[in-house]
Amino acid sequence: MKASKLILGTQRENPADAEIVSHQLMIRAGLIRQVSSGIYNWLPLGKKVLQKVEDIIRTEMNNSNAQEILMPMVQPASLWEESGRIDQYGQELLVFLDRHDNKFCLGPTHEEIITDLCKNLLTSYKQLPVTLYQIQTKFRDEIRPRFGVMRSREFIMKDAYSFDLNKEGLDQSYAIMKDSYIKIFNRLGLDYRIVKADSGAIGGSDSEEFHVLADSGEDLLAFSDKSDYAINAELLTELQEGQDPYSLEGKQSPDGQGNLKLKKGIEVGHIFKLGKKYSEILNLRIQGENGDINPEMGCYGIGASRIVAAAIEQNHDEKGIVWPKSLSPFQVALVEVNSKDNKNVKEKCNEVYQLLKDNNIETLWDDRDKRPGVKFADMEVIGIPMTIIVGERTLETGQIEIKKRKDEKPELVSHQDLLSLILN
Ligand code: ATP
Ligand code: MG
């Protein structure tokens, strides 16, 4: 892609309301633009990153034999009345009337819709186990939208729902999803932890959260320094009757092994065993081995748009974003320097660009008629892992400059070695 044709949208100034670095950098790098409180446009660069997150999630979901569907964002409120959640969910649920005065809501999650769908779709235990998922826009009228897409009102979630004949089946489906999440977060290249969690308004029994570790995280996590015991501190203090979570700093771990250490985390995924809560209340009955049963359900969420922000919290420096390879909108930036004075520069860029293209390396060719400093600053804030610099000075020597985003200075390589260096 040529930068002269790309709607870049980079900007120098930090937005006044951006308290945390990922929010500042997502605006400055031209990934998102605010429409209204907690509601954002995704610009071309941002959409590319979001797509990479979604692709990794989709691949691993499909690998685990989950089947992709797409449910509506607009849901009849009657289903929420039937499940009894319309009041429990409170004002985060945005309810409105259509022209016939029928009550609808914007889906914050899809337990009601999926259970209702499966009433016609699943008839026999022979169809089980089955896990269905979607990657879709959710709306929650958050009381305090903040931190950009980290806590927005409209956001992209992957939500999956499993159906099993019995508890043992649910345990297996849950284990498969947990394993799939581990693969997803490993592939995303993020430093994360799995902790025991509260089931909240969704309901059910066991639940675990996946947290990206970052000081800006809204959740406090407690870990044993001796065992793999890990828990959301909020849940632990609830279990211990309202203690101040910070008073946990050095206390003995509840599993009796070692002492607790606290860290901040950003919740990027949440897996639950729902049991029969929704299949009973919404009357999902399917034929079992000996008569009809209510299936055991699980639900599994990942905040795809929140992951983009969380990845930046973990991967940035004072100049901008430093993308892990898995998420960068482009693998290589190609910067032409002062090509107006020397047409060989343009020609060399074209040659390098073609070479990279032929090798399926996503390249952003900065062919804009701008000062080198402006181009470098843009490439740095955008955070592409590697920049190739083609200018008059090095061209004469038969060499090309390569600068890795994490390095201070560029290195000189011969034209022949360029490709192998990039591919490694
Ligand atoms: P939180 O405690 O952060 O409000 P939650 O427990 O309400 O999260 P879930 O209902 O489990 O979240 O939703 C699944 C995932 O969706 C979360 O793990 C998170 O990554 C993402 N998510 C939830 N709320 C938001 C939001 N307001 N903005 C962006 N992503 C969100
Ligand atoms: Mg919430």
Coordinates of C-alpha atoms and ligand atoms in Angstrom, one line a residue:
M1 CA 0.0 0.0 0.0
K2 CA 1.3 3.5 -0.8
A3 CA 1.0 6.0 2.0
S4 CA 0.0 8.7 -0.5
K5 CA -3.2 6.7 -1.1
L6 CA -3.9 5.6 2.5
I7 CA -6.2 7.6 4.8
L8 CA -3.6 7.7 7.5
G9 CA -5.2 10.0 10.1
T10 CA -2.2 10.4 12.3
Q11 CA -2.1 13.4 14.5
R12 CA 0.5 15.1 16.7
E13 CA -1.6 16.1 19.7
N14 CA -2.9 13.9 22.5
P15 CA -6.7 14.2 22.9
A16 CA -7.5 16.0 26.1
D17 CA -9.7 13.2 27.5
A18 CA -7.2 10.4 26.9
E19 CA -5.9 9.4 30.3
I20 CA -4.0 6.2 29.3
V21 CA -1.3 5.6 26.8
S22 CA -3.2 3.2 24.5
H23 CA -6.1 5.7 24.1
Q24 CA -3.6 8.5 23.3
L25 CA -1.7 6.3 20.8
M26 CA -4.7 4.9 19.1
I27 CA -5.8 8.4 18.3
R28 CA -2.3 9.7 17.4
A29 CA -1.5 6.7 15.2
G30 CA -4.8 7.1 13.3
L31 CA -6.4 3.8 14.5
I32 CA -9.7 5.2 15.8
R33 CA -11.7 8.5 16.0
Q34 CA -14.4 9.2 18.5
V35 CA -18.0 9.7 17.4
S36 CA -19.6 10.1 20.8
S37 CA -18.9 9.0 24.3
G38 CA -17.7 5.4 24.2
I39 CA -18.5 5.1 20.4
Y40 CA -15.7 5.0 17.8
N41 CA -14.9 4.9 14.1
W42 CA -12.2 2.5 13.2
L43 CA -9.9 4.0 10.5
P44 CA -8.1 1.9 7.9
L45 CA -5.0 1.2 10.0
G46 CA -7.1 0.4 13.1
K47 CA -9.4 -1.9 11.1
K48 CA -6.4 -3.8 9.8
V49 CA -5.2 -4.4 13.4
L50 CA -8.7 -5.4 14.6
Q51 CA -9.0 -7.8 11.7
K52 CA -5.7 -9.5 12.7
V53 CA -7.1 -10.0 16.2
E54 CA -10.4 -11.4 14.8
D55 CA -8.5 -13.7 12.3
I56 CA -6.5 -15.3 15.1
I57 CA -9.6 -15.7 17.2
R58 CA -11.6 -17.2 14.3
T59 CA -8.8 -19.6 13.3
E60 CA -8.5 -21.0 16.8
M61 CA -12.3 -21.2 17.3
N62 CA -12.6 -23.1 14.0
N63 CA -9.7 -25.4 15.1
S64 CA -11.6 -26.3 18.2
N65 CA -14.6 -27.3 16.1
A66 CA -16.7 -24.3 17.2
Q67 CA -19.1 -23.2 14.4
E68 CA -19.4 -19.6 13.4
I69 CA -22.9 -18.0 13.2
L70 CA -24.1 -14.4 13.3
M71 CA -26.9 -13.3 15.6
P72 CA -28.7 -9.9 15.5
M73 CA -27.5 -7.0 17.5
V74 CA -31.1 -5.9 18.0
Q75 CA -33.0 -8.3 20.4
P76 CA -36.6 -8.4 21.4
A77 CA -36.8 -7.3 25.1
S78 CA -39.5 -10.0 25.6
L79 CA -36.7 -12.6 25.7
W80 CA -34.9 -10.6 28.5
E81 CA -38.2 -10.4 30.4
E82 CA -38.6 -14.2 30.1
S83 CA -35.1 -14.8 31.4
G84 CA -35.7 -12.3 34.2
R85 CA -32.5 -10.4 33.3
I86 CA -34.1 -7.2 32.0
D87 CA -34.1 -5.7 35.6
Q88 CA -31.0 -7.5 36.8
Y89 CA -28.9 -6.1 33.9
G90 CA -30.0 -2.6 34.8
Q91 CA -29.2 0.5 32.8
E92 CA -26.3 -1.0 30.8
L93 CA -29.1 -2.6 28.7
L94 CA -30.3 0.0 26.1
V95 CA -34.0 -0.5 25.6
F96 CA -36.1 1.2 22.9
L97 CA -39.4 0.9 21.1
D98 CA -40.0 0.2 17.4
R99 CA -42.7 2.0 15.4
H100 CA -45.3 -0.6 16.6
D101 CA -44.4 0.1 20.2
N102 CA -42.6 -3.3 20.5
K103 CA -39.8 -3.2 23.0
F104 CA -36.3 -4.1 21.8
C105 CA -32.8 -3.8 23.2
L106 CA -29.3 -3.6 21.8
G107 CA -27.5 -6.9 22.6
P108 CA -24.9 -6.6 25.4
T109 CA -24.5 -10.4 25.3
H110 CA -26.4 -13.2 23.6
E111 CA -27.4 -16.0 26.1
E112 CA -31.1 -15.4 25.5
I113 CA -30.9 -15.3 21.7
I114 CA -28.7 -18.4 21.4
T115 CA -30.9 -20.4 23.8
D116 CA -34.0 -19.4 21.9
L117 CA -32.3 -20.2 18.6
C118 CA -31.3 -23.7 19.8
K119 CA -34.9 -24.5 20.8
N120 CA -35.6 -25.2 17.1
L121 CA -32.1 -26.1 16.1
L122 CA -31.1 -28.8 18.6
T123 CA -33.5 -31.6 19.1
S124 CA -31.5 -34.6 20.1
Y125 CA -28.5 -35.4 22.4
K126 CA -27.0 -36.9 19.3
Q127 CA -26.2 -33.4 18.0
L128 CA -24.2 -32.7 21.2
P129 CA -21.6 -31.5 22.2
V130 CA -21.8 -28.4 20.1
T131 CA -20.3 -24.9 20.4
L132 CA -21.5 -22.0 18.4
Y133 CA -19.7 -18.6 18.2
Q134 CA -19.9 -15.2 16.6
I135 CA -17.7 -12.1 16.3
Q136 CA -20.0 -9.2 16.5
T137 CA -20.8 -5.7 17.8
K138 CA -22.1 -5.4 21.3
F139 CA -23.7 -2.4 23.1
R140 CA -23.5 -1.8 26.8
D141 CA -24.5 1.6 28.1
E142 CA -21.5 1.7 30.5
I143 CA -21.9 4.2 33.3
R144 CA -18.4 5.5 32.7
P145 CA -17.1 4.9 29.2
R146 CA -13.4 5.7 29.3
F147 CA -9.9 4.7 28.1
G148 CA -11.0 4.7 24.4
V149 CA -12.0 1.3 23.1
M150 CA -10.9 -0.3 26.4
R151 CA -14.2 0.5 28.1
S152 CA -16.5 1.7 25.3
R153 CA -20.2 1.5 24.9
E154 CA -20.1 -0.2 21.5
F155 CA -17.4 -2.8 21.1
I156 CA -16.5 -6.0 19.2
M157 CA -16.8 -9.3 21.1
K158 CA -16.3 -12.9 20.2
D159 CA -18.9 -14.8 22.1
A160 CA -19.3 -18.6 22.1
Y161 CA -21.9 -20.9 23.7
S162 CA -21.5 -24.6 24.3
F163 CA -24.3 -27.2 24.8
D164 CA -23.8 -30.5 26.5
L165 CA -25.8 -33.5 27.6
N166 CA -24.4 -33.5 31.2
K167 CA -21.9 -31.9 33.6
E168 CA -19.0 -34.1 32.4
G169 CA -19.7 -32.9 28.9
L170 CA -19.7 -29.3 30.0
D171 CA -16.4 -29.8 31.8
Q172 CA -14.9 -31.1 28.5
S173 CA -16.4 -28.3 26.4
Y174 CA -15.1 -25.7 28.9
A175 CA -11.6 -27.3 28.9
I176 CA -11.5 -27.2 25.1
M177 CA -12.4 -23.5 25.0
K178 CA -9.9 -22.7 27.8
D179 CA -7.2 -24.4 25.7
S180 CA -8.3 -22.5 22.6
Y181 CA -8.1 -19.2 24.5
I182 CA -4.6 -20.1 25.6
K183 CA -3.6 -20.6 22.0
I184 CA -5.2 -17.3 21.0
F185 CA -3.4 -15.2 23.6
N186 CA -0.1 -17.0 22.9
R187 CA -0.5 -16.2 19.2
L188 CA -1.3 -12.6 20.0
G189 CA 2.0 -12.4 21.8
L190 CA 0.6 -10.9 25.0
D191 CA 1.7 -11.3 28.6
Y192 CA -1.4 -12.6 30.2
R193 CA -2.7 -14.6 33.3
I194 CA -5.7 -16.7 33.9
V195 CA -7.5 -16.1 37.2
K196 CA -10.5 -17.4 39.0
A197 CA -13.4 -15.0 38.7
D198 CA -16.9 -13.9 39.7
S199 CA -19.7 -14.9 37.3
G200 CA -21.4 -11.5 37.7
A201 CA -24.7 -10.8 35.9
I202 CA -24.2 -13.6 33.4
G203 CA -24.8 -16.2 36.1
G204 CA -23.5 -19.8 36.5
S205 CA -20.9 -21.5 38.6
D206 CA -17.2 -21.8 37.6
S207 CA -15.6 -18.9 35.7
E208 CA -12.1 -17.8 34.8
E209 CA -10.8 -14.6 33.3
F210 CA -7.9 -13.9 31.0
H211 CA -6.1 -10.7 31.9
V212 CA -3.4 -8.8 30.0
L213 CA -1.0 -7.5 32.7
A214 CA -0.7 -3.7 32.7
D215 CA -0.5 -1.0 35.3
S216 CA -3.5 0.8 33.7
G217 CA -5.7 -2.3 34.2
E218 CA -9.0 -1.8 36.1
D219 CA -8.8 -5.1 37.9
L220 CA -6.6 -6.2 40.8
L221 CA -5.3 -9.7 40.6
A222 CA -3.8 -11.8 43.4
F223 CA -1.2 -14.5 42.8
S224 CA 0.5 -16.9 45.0
D225 CA 4.3 -16.6 44.8
K226 CA 4.7 -20.3 45.4
S227 CA 1.8 -22.1 43.5
D228 CA -0.3 -21.4 40.4
Y229 CA -3.2 -20.0 42.6
A230 CA -4.5 -16.9 40.9
I231 CA -7.7 -15.0 41.5
N232 CA -9.4 -11.7 40.8
A233 CA -8.9 -9.9 44.1
E234 CA -12.5 -8.7 43.9
L235 CA -13.7 -12.2 44.2
L236 CA -11.3 -13.1 46.9
T237 CA -12.3 -10.1 49.1
E238 CA -16.0 -11.0 48.5
L239 CA -15.2 -14.6 49.7
Q240 CA -13.4 -13.0 52.7
E241 CA -16.3 -10.7 53.5
G242 CA -15.4 -7.3 52.2
Q243 CA -11.8 -6.8 53.0
D244 CA -9.9 -4.1 51.3
P245 CA -8.4 -5.8 48.2
Y246 CA -5.1 -3.9 48.8
S247 CA -4.9 -5.4 52.3
L248 CA -4.2 -8.7 50.5
E249 CA -0.2 -6.9 49.4
G250 CA 1.9 -10.3 51.4
K251 CA -1.0 -12.3 53.1
Q252 CA -0.9 -16.1 53.0
S253 CA -2.4 -17.6 49.8
P254 CA -5.8 -19.4 50.4
D255 CA -4.4 -22.6 49.0
G256 CA -1.9 -22.6 51.9
Q257 CA 1.1 -22.4 49.6
G258 CA 3.2 -19.2 49.6
N259 CA 2.1 -15.6 49.9
L260 CA -0.1 -13.4 47.8
K261 CA 1.3 -10.8 45.3
L262 CA -0.9 -8.2 43.6
K263 CA -0.9 -7.1 40.0
K264 CA -3.2 -5.0 37.8
G265 CA -4.8 -6.6 34.8
I266 CA -7.0 -5.8 31.8
E267 CA -9.8 -8.4 31.4
V268 CA -9.7 -9.5 27.7
G269 CA -11.5 -12.9 28.0
H270 CA -14.0 -14.6 30.3
I271 CA -15.2 -18.2 30.3
F272 CA -18.1 -19.5 32.3
K273 CA -19.9 -22.7 33.1
L274 CA -23.6 -21.6 33.0
G275 CA -25.1 -25.0 33.8
K276 CA -28.8 -25.2 33.2
K277 CA -29.6 -21.6 34.1
Y278 CA -30.7 -20.5 30.6
S279 CA -31.9 -23.8 29.3
E280 CA -34.3 -24.2 32.2
I281 CA -35.6 -20.6 32.4
L282 CA -36.1 -20.4 28.6
N283 CA -37.3 -24.0 28.4
L284 CA -34.7 -25.4 26.0
R285 CA -35.5 -29.2 26.1
I286 CA -33.8 -31.8 23.9
Q287 CA -34.2 -35.5 23.7
G288 CA -31.8 -37.3 26.1
E289 CA -30.9 -41.0 26.3
N290 CA -33.8 -41.6 28.7
G291 CA -36.3 -38.8 28.1
D292 CA -36.0 -35.0 27.6
I293 CA -33.3 -32.9 29.3
N294 CA -32.2 -29.3 29.6
P295 CA -28.7 -29.1 28.2
E296 CA -25.7 -27.9 30.2
M297 CA -24.4 -24.6 28.8
G298 CA -21.2 -22.7 28.8
C299 CA -20.4 -19.2 27.5
Y300 CA -17.1 -17.8 26.5
G301 CA -16.3 -14.1 25.6
I302 CA -13.3 -12.3 24.2
G303 CA -13.1 -8.5 23.9
A304 CA -11.6 -8.2 20.4
S305 CA -11.5 -4.4 20.3
R306 CA -10.3 -4.2 23.9
I307 CA -7.4 -6.5 22.9
V308 CA -6.1 -3.9 20.5
A309 CA -5.9 -1.3 23.3
A310 CA -4.5 -3.9 25.8
A311 CA -1.7 -4.9 23.3
I312 CA -0.7 -1.2 23.0
E313 CA -0.6 -0.8 26.8
Q314 CA 2.0 -3.6 26.8
N315 CA 3.9 -2.6 23.6
H316 CA 4.8 1.0 23.3
D317 CA 7.6 3.5 24.0
E318 CA 7.9 7.3 24.2
K319 CA 7.7 7.5 20.4
G320 CA 4.6 5.4 19.8
I321 CA 3.3 1.9 19.4
V322 CA 5.7 -1.0 19.1
W323 CA 3.5 -3.7 17.5
P324 CA 4.1 -7.4 18.1
K325 CA 4.4 -9.0 14.6
S326 CA 1.1 -10.8 15.0
L327 CA -0.8 -7.5 15.2
S328 CA 1.0 -4.9 13.2
P329 CA -1.1 -3.4 10.4
F330 CA 2.0 -3.8 8.1
Q331 CA 5.1 -5.9 8.5
V332 CA 7.4 -3.4 6.9
A333 CA 7.5 0.3 6.3
L334 CA 9.4 1.5 3.2
V335 CA 10.5 5.1 3.5
E336 CA 11.8 7.0 0.5
V337 CA 14.0 9.9 1.4
N338 CA 14.3 13.0 -0.8
S339 CA 13.3 11.2 -4.0
K340 CA 12.6 14.5 -5.7
D341 CA 16.3 15.2 -6.1
N342 CA 17.1 11.7 -7.3
K343 CA 14.9 9.6 -9.5
N344 CA 17.0 6.5 -8.7
V345 CA 15.6 6.6 -5.2
K346 CA 12.0 6.2 -6.5
E347 CA 13.2 3.4 -8.8
K348 CA 14.9 1.6 -6.0
C349 CA 11.8 1.9 -3.8
N350 CA 9.7 0.5 -6.6
E351 CA 12.1 -2.5 -6.9
V352 CA 12.1 -3.2 -3.2
Y353 CA 8.3 -2.8 -2.9
Q354 CA 7.8 -5.3 -5.7
L355 CA 10.2 -7.7 -4.1
L356 CA 8.4 -7.5 -0.8
K357 CA 5.0 -7.8 -2.5
D358 CA 6.1 -10.9 -4.4
N359 CA 7.0 -12.4 -1.1
N360 CA 3.7 -11.6 0.5
I361 CA 5.2 -9.1 3.0
E362 CA 2.6 -6.4 3.8
T363 CA 4.4 -3.2 3.2
L364 CA 3.5 0.5 3.7
W365 CA 5.5 2.5 1.1
D366 CA 5.8 6.0 2.4
D367 CA 5.9 7.7 -1.0
R368 CA 4.5 11.0 0.3
D369 CA 6.0 14.3 -0.6
K370 CA 6.9 15.1 3.0
R371 CA 10.1 15.8 5.0
P372 CA 11.9 12.7 6.2
G373 CA 11.4 13.7 9.8
V374 CA 7.7 13.8 9.4
K375 CA 7.7 10.3 7.7
F376 CA 9.8 8.8 10.4
A377 CA 7.7 10.2 13.2
D378 CA 4.6 8.8 11.5
M379 CA 6.1 5.3 11.0
E380 CA 7.3 5.4 14.7
V381 CA 3.9 6.3 16.2
I382 CA 2.2 3.7 14.0
G383 CA 4.7 1.1 15.3
I384 CA 5.5 -1.0 12.3
P385 CA 8.2 -3.5 13.4
M386 CA 10.7 -2.7 10.6
T387 CA 11.5 0.3 8.5
I388 CA 13.5 0.2 5.3
I389 CA 15.0 3.5 4.4
V390 CA 16.0 4.3 0.8
G391 CA 17.9 7.5 0.2
E392 CA 20.5 9.0 -2.1
R393 CA 23.3 8.6 0.4
T394 CA 23.1 4.8 0.9
L395 CA 22.0 4.1 -2.7
E396 CA 25.4 5.1 -4.0
T397 CA 27.1 2.5 -1.8
G398 CA 24.8 -0.3 -2.9
Q399 CA 23.3 -0.6 0.6
I400 CA 20.0 -0.1 2.2
E401 CA 19.3 1.1 5.8
I402 CA 17.0 -1.0 8.0
K403 CA 15.7 0.1 11.3
K404 CA 13.9 -2.2 13.7
R405 CA 11.3 -0.3 15.6
K406 CA 12.8 -1.4 18.9
D407 CA 16.4 -0.4 18.0
E408 CA 17.8 3.1 18.4
K409 CA 19.8 3.2 15.2
P410 CA 19.4 1.7 11.7
E411 CA 21.8 -0.9 10.3
L412 CA 23.2 -1.0 6.8
V413 CA 22.6 -4.2 4.7
S414 CA 23.4 -5.1 1.1
H415 CA 20.5 -5.3 -1.4
Q416 CA 21.0 -9.0 -1.7
D417 CA 20.7 -9.6 2.1
L418 CA 17.5 -7.5 2.4
L419 CA 14.9 -10.2 2.0
S420 CA 16.5 -12.9 4.2
L421 CA 16.9 -10.3 7.0
I422 CA 13.2 -9.3 6.8
L423 CA 12.0 -12.9 6.6
N424 CA 14.0 -14.0 9.7
Ligands
ATP1 P1 -15.8 -5.7 32.7 O1 -15.6 -6.3 34.1 O2 -14.5 -5.2 32.1 O3 -17.0 -4.8 32.6 P2 -17.4 -7.9 31.9 O4 -17.3 -8.9 33.0 O5 -18.7 -7.0 31.9 O6 -16.2 -7.0 31.8 P3 -18.0 -9.9 29.9 O7 -19.5 -9.8 30.1 O8 -17.4 -11.1 30.5 O9 -17.3 -8.6 30.5 O10 -17.6 -9.7 28.4 C1 -16.6 -10.5 27.7 C2 -15.5 -9.6 27.3 O11 -15.9 -8.4 26.6 C3 -14.7 -9.1 28.4 O12 -13.7 -10.0 28.9 C4 -14.0 -7.8 27.8 O13 -12.8 -8.2 27.2 C5 -15.0 -7.4 26.8 N1 -15.8 -6.2 27.3 C6 -16.7 -6.1 28.2 N2 -17.2 -4.9 28.4 C7 -16.5 -4.1 27.5 C8 -16.5 -2.7 27.2 N3 -17.3 -1.9 27.8 N4 -15.6 -2.3 26.2 C9 -14.8 -3.1 25.6 N5 -14.8 -4.4 25.8 C10 -15.6 -4.9 26.8
MG2 MG -19.0 -5.0 32.5

